[in-house]
């Protein structure tokens, strides 16, 4: 008659523990993959070919109305590139409040016109009221272009 090998308590617990840890690791990996695959993305609020923009008007109501028109193709391209490179950090819908302090008016060669509300740290869509938040002072170059201090 064969005798069963004797295992210590430590040996008896080792294999089930390894199996449980492997199952836990697999479960966590699946959860992480699912979370990363399904996390919400923030749609980029602005896509425009700089060559399609004829000129840009930037208006600021800080503290009184100031407005500049940018017609130089290189300067227009810089502004469009600033808008196009913008990566929102978060979005939220905010009910219209009746106005904003600053606005960009983009006029295209095809006659179309687009308005974008902005401040140093956000863009706001005039179509749906969605606010796209930026890193602090991302749009400060627009204020510098107008030679105004946004804090006034």
Tab-separated table of C-alpha atoms in Angstrom:
chain	number	residue	atom	x	y	z
A	1	UNK	CA	0.000	0.000	0.000
A	2	UNK	CA	1.239	3.434	-1.004
A	3	UNK	CA	1.374	6.144	1.531
A	4	UNK	CA	0.356	9.669	0.674
A	5	UNK	CA	3.164	12.184	0.849
A	6	UNK	CA	2.794	14.417	3.818
A	7	UNK	CA	2.685	18.141	3.160
A	8	UNK	CA	3.217	20.761	5.751
A	9	UNK	CA	0.582	23.409	6.347
A	10	UNK	CA	2.838	25.899	4.578
A	11	UNK	CA	2.957	23.725	1.457
A	12	UNK	CA	-0.811	23.155	1.538
A	13	UNK	CA	-1.489	26.932	1.573
A	14	UNK	CA	1.140	27.887	-1.007
A	15	UNK	CA	-0.594	26.639	-4.171
A	16	UNK	CA	-4.063	28.055	-3.405
A	17	UNK	CA	-2.438	31.355	-2.447
A	18	UNK	CA	-0.540	31.500	-5.749
A	19	UNK	CA	-3.716	30.723	-7.687
A	20	UNK	CA	-5.673	33.441	-5.813
A	21	UNK	CA	-2.934	36.020	-6.405
A	22	UNK	CA	-2.776	35.141	-10.112
A	23	UNK	CA	-6.566	35.450	-10.407
A	24	UNK	CA	-6.465	38.808	-8.608
A	25	UNK	CA	-3.683	40.097	-10.884
A	26	UNK	CA	-5.618	38.980	-13.966
A	27	UNK	CA	-8.802	40.657	-12.703
A	28	UNK	CA	-6.951	43.924	-12.028
A	29	UNK	CA	-5.320	43.826	-15.469
A	30	UNK	CA	-8.700	43.320	-17.153
A	31	UNK	CA	-10.258	46.169	-15.130
A	32	UNK	CA	-7.384	48.499	-15.985
A	33	UNK	CA	-7.583	47.636	-19.689
A	34	UNK	CA	-11.358	48.206	-19.690
A	35	UNK	CA	-11.014	51.524	-17.863
A	36	UNK	CA	-8.330	52.811	-20.220
A	37	UNK	CA	-10.228	51.674	-23.301
A	38	UNK	CA	-13.481	53.287	-22.185
A	39	UNK	CA	-12.334	56.480	-20.541
A	40	UNK	CA	-14.002	59.521	-22.013
A	41	UNK	CA	-11.987	61.573	-24.429
A	42	UNK	CA	-12.259	65.296	-24.744
A	43	UNK	CA	-13.034	66.289	-28.286
A	44	UNK	CA	-10.765	68.956	-29.618
A	45	UNK	CA	-12.909	72.083	-29.899
A	46	UNK	CA	-11.066	73.658	-32.803
A	47	UNK	CA	-9.882	72.417	-36.175
A	48	UNK	CA	-9.112	75.004	-38.788
A	49	UNK	CA	-6.651	75.226	-41.648
A	50	UNK	CA	-4.662	78.454	-41.136
A	51	UNK	CA	-4.612	79.037	-44.909
A	52	UNK	CA	-8.444	79.180	-44.936
A	53	UNK	CA	-8.597	82.111	-42.493
A	54	UNK	CA	-8.542	85.513	-44.167
A	55	UNK	CA	-8.338	87.627	-41.024
A	56	UNK	CA	-9.048	87.537	-37.304
A	57	UNK	CA	-10.602	90.082	-35.002
A	58	UNK	CA	-9.929	89.812	-31.288
A	59	UNK	CA	-12.159	91.796	-28.947
A	60	UNK	CA	-11.753	92.312	-25.243
A	61	UNK	CA	-14.024	94.032	-22.750
A	62	UNK	CA	-11.333	94.398	-20.089
A	63	UNK	CA	-12.141	97.024	-18.797
A	64	UNK	CA	-13.476	98.747	-21.936
A	65	UNK	CA	-13.907	97.499	-25.471
A	66	UNK	CA	-10.615	96.976	-27.251
A	67	UNK	CA	-10.376	95.299	-30.604
A	68	UNK	CA	-7.626	94.445	-33.035
A	69	UNK	CA	-7.707	93.009	-36.531
A	70	UNK	CA	-4.989	90.591	-37.581
A	71	UNK	CA	-4.535	90.335	-41.352
A	72	UNK	CA	-0.885	89.311	-41.704
A	73	UNK	CA	-0.975	85.655	-42.867
A	74	UNK	CA	1.893	84.680	-40.551
A	75	UNK	CA	0.206	86.211	-37.496
A	76	UNK	CA	-3.129	84.652	-38.489
A	77	UNK	CA	-1.378	81.281	-38.768
A	78	UNK	CA	0.163	81.706	-35.286
A	79	UNK	CA	-3.229	82.390	-33.716
A	80	UNK	CA	-4.908	79.517	-35.547
A	81	UNK	CA	-2.036	77.244	-34.486
A	82	UNK	CA	-2.454	78.334	-30.853
A	83	UNK	CA	-6.124	77.374	-31.076
A	84	UNK	CA	-5.399	74.129	-32.895
A	85	UNK	CA	-2.660	73.065	-30.436
A	86	UNK	CA	-4.986	73.653	-27.487
A	87	UNK	CA	-5.511	70.479	-25.429
A	88	UNK	CA	-8.443	70.837	-23.014
A	89	UNK	CA	-7.874	69.567	-19.499
A	90	UNK	CA	-11.623	69.216	-18.860
A	91	UNK	CA	-14.971	70.301	-20.254
A	92	UNK	CA	-18.281	71.309	-18.778
A	93	UNK	CA	-21.501	72.795	-20.020
A	94	UNK	CA	-22.254	76.144	-18.462
A	95	UNK	CA	-25.537	77.982	-19.086
A	96	UNK	CA	-25.103	81.183	-21.099
A	97	UNK	CA	-24.499	84.214	-18.922
A	98	UNK	CA	-25.121	86.868	-21.537
A	99	UNK	CA	-21.580	87.583	-22.562
A	100	UNK	CA	-17.917	87.080	-22.146
A	101	UNK	CA	-14.937	89.307	-21.690
A	102	UNK	CA	-13.099	88.257	-24.847
A	103	UNK	CA	-13.936	86.939	-28.273
A	104	UNK	CA	-12.104	85.766	-31.364
A	105	UNK	CA	-13.844	86.275	-34.698
A	106	UNK	CA	-12.403	84.144	-37.481
A	107	UNK	CA	-13.273	85.206	-41.025
A	108	UNK	CA	-12.584	82.692	-43.783
A	109	UNK	CA	-11.960	83.289	-47.459
A	110	UNK	CA	-15.162	81.369	-48.272
A	111	UNK	CA	-17.222	83.973	-46.390
A	112	UNK	CA	-17.878	81.868	-43.276
A	113	UNK	CA	-17.431	83.380	-39.837
A	114	UNK	CA	-16.790	81.733	-36.480
A	115	UNK	CA	-16.912	83.267	-33.009
A	116	UNK	CA	-15.069	81.781	-30.045
A	117	UNK	CA	-15.344	83.139	-26.516
A	118	UNK	CA	-12.139	82.888	-24.521
A	119	UNK	CA	-10.263	83.951	-21.458
A	120	UNK	CA	-6.766	83.141	-20.215
A	121	UNK	CA	-7.740	79.594	-19.223
A	122	UNK	CA	-10.716	78.542	-21.375
A	123	UNK	CA	-12.519	78.531	-24.702
A	124	UNK	CA	-16.285	78.582	-24.891
A	125	UNK	CA	-18.266	77.332	-27.846
A	126	UNK	CA	-20.867	79.770	-29.132
A	127	UNK	CA	-22.765	76.849	-30.666
A	128	UNK	CA	-23.448	74.675	-27.625
A	129	UNK	CA	-22.161	76.578	-24.580
A	130	UNK	CA	-19.490	73.975	-23.825
A	131	UNK	CA	-16.509	75.353	-21.899
A	132	UNK	CA	-13.114	73.818	-22.664
A	133	UNK	CA	-10.711	74.470	-19.791
A	134	UNK	CA	-7.008	75.017	-20.429
A	135	UNK	CA	-3.863	74.980	-18.419
A	136	UNK	CA	-3.423	78.272	-16.584
A	137	UNK	CA	-2.834	81.227	-18.880
A	138	UNK	CA	-2.691	79.146	-22.081
A	139	UNK	CA	-4.428	81.944	-24.009
A	140	UNK	CA	-2.390	84.745	-22.434
A	141	UNK	CA	-0.574	85.352	-25.775
A	142	UNK	CA	-3.872	86.658	-27.178
A	143	UNK	CA	-4.008	89.271	-24.423
A	144	UNK	CA	-0.360	90.127	-25.009
A	145	UNK	CA	-1.112	90.590	-28.696
A	146	UNK	CA	-3.723	93.181	-27.713
A	147	UNK	CA	-1.322	94.688	-25.157
A	148	UNK	CA	-3.762	94.423	-22.266
A	149	UNK	CA	-3.623	92.934	-18.800
A	150	UNK	CA	-6.465	90.408	-18.339
A	151	UNK	CA	-6.517	91.068	-14.597
A	152	UNK	CA	-7.652	94.673	-15.006
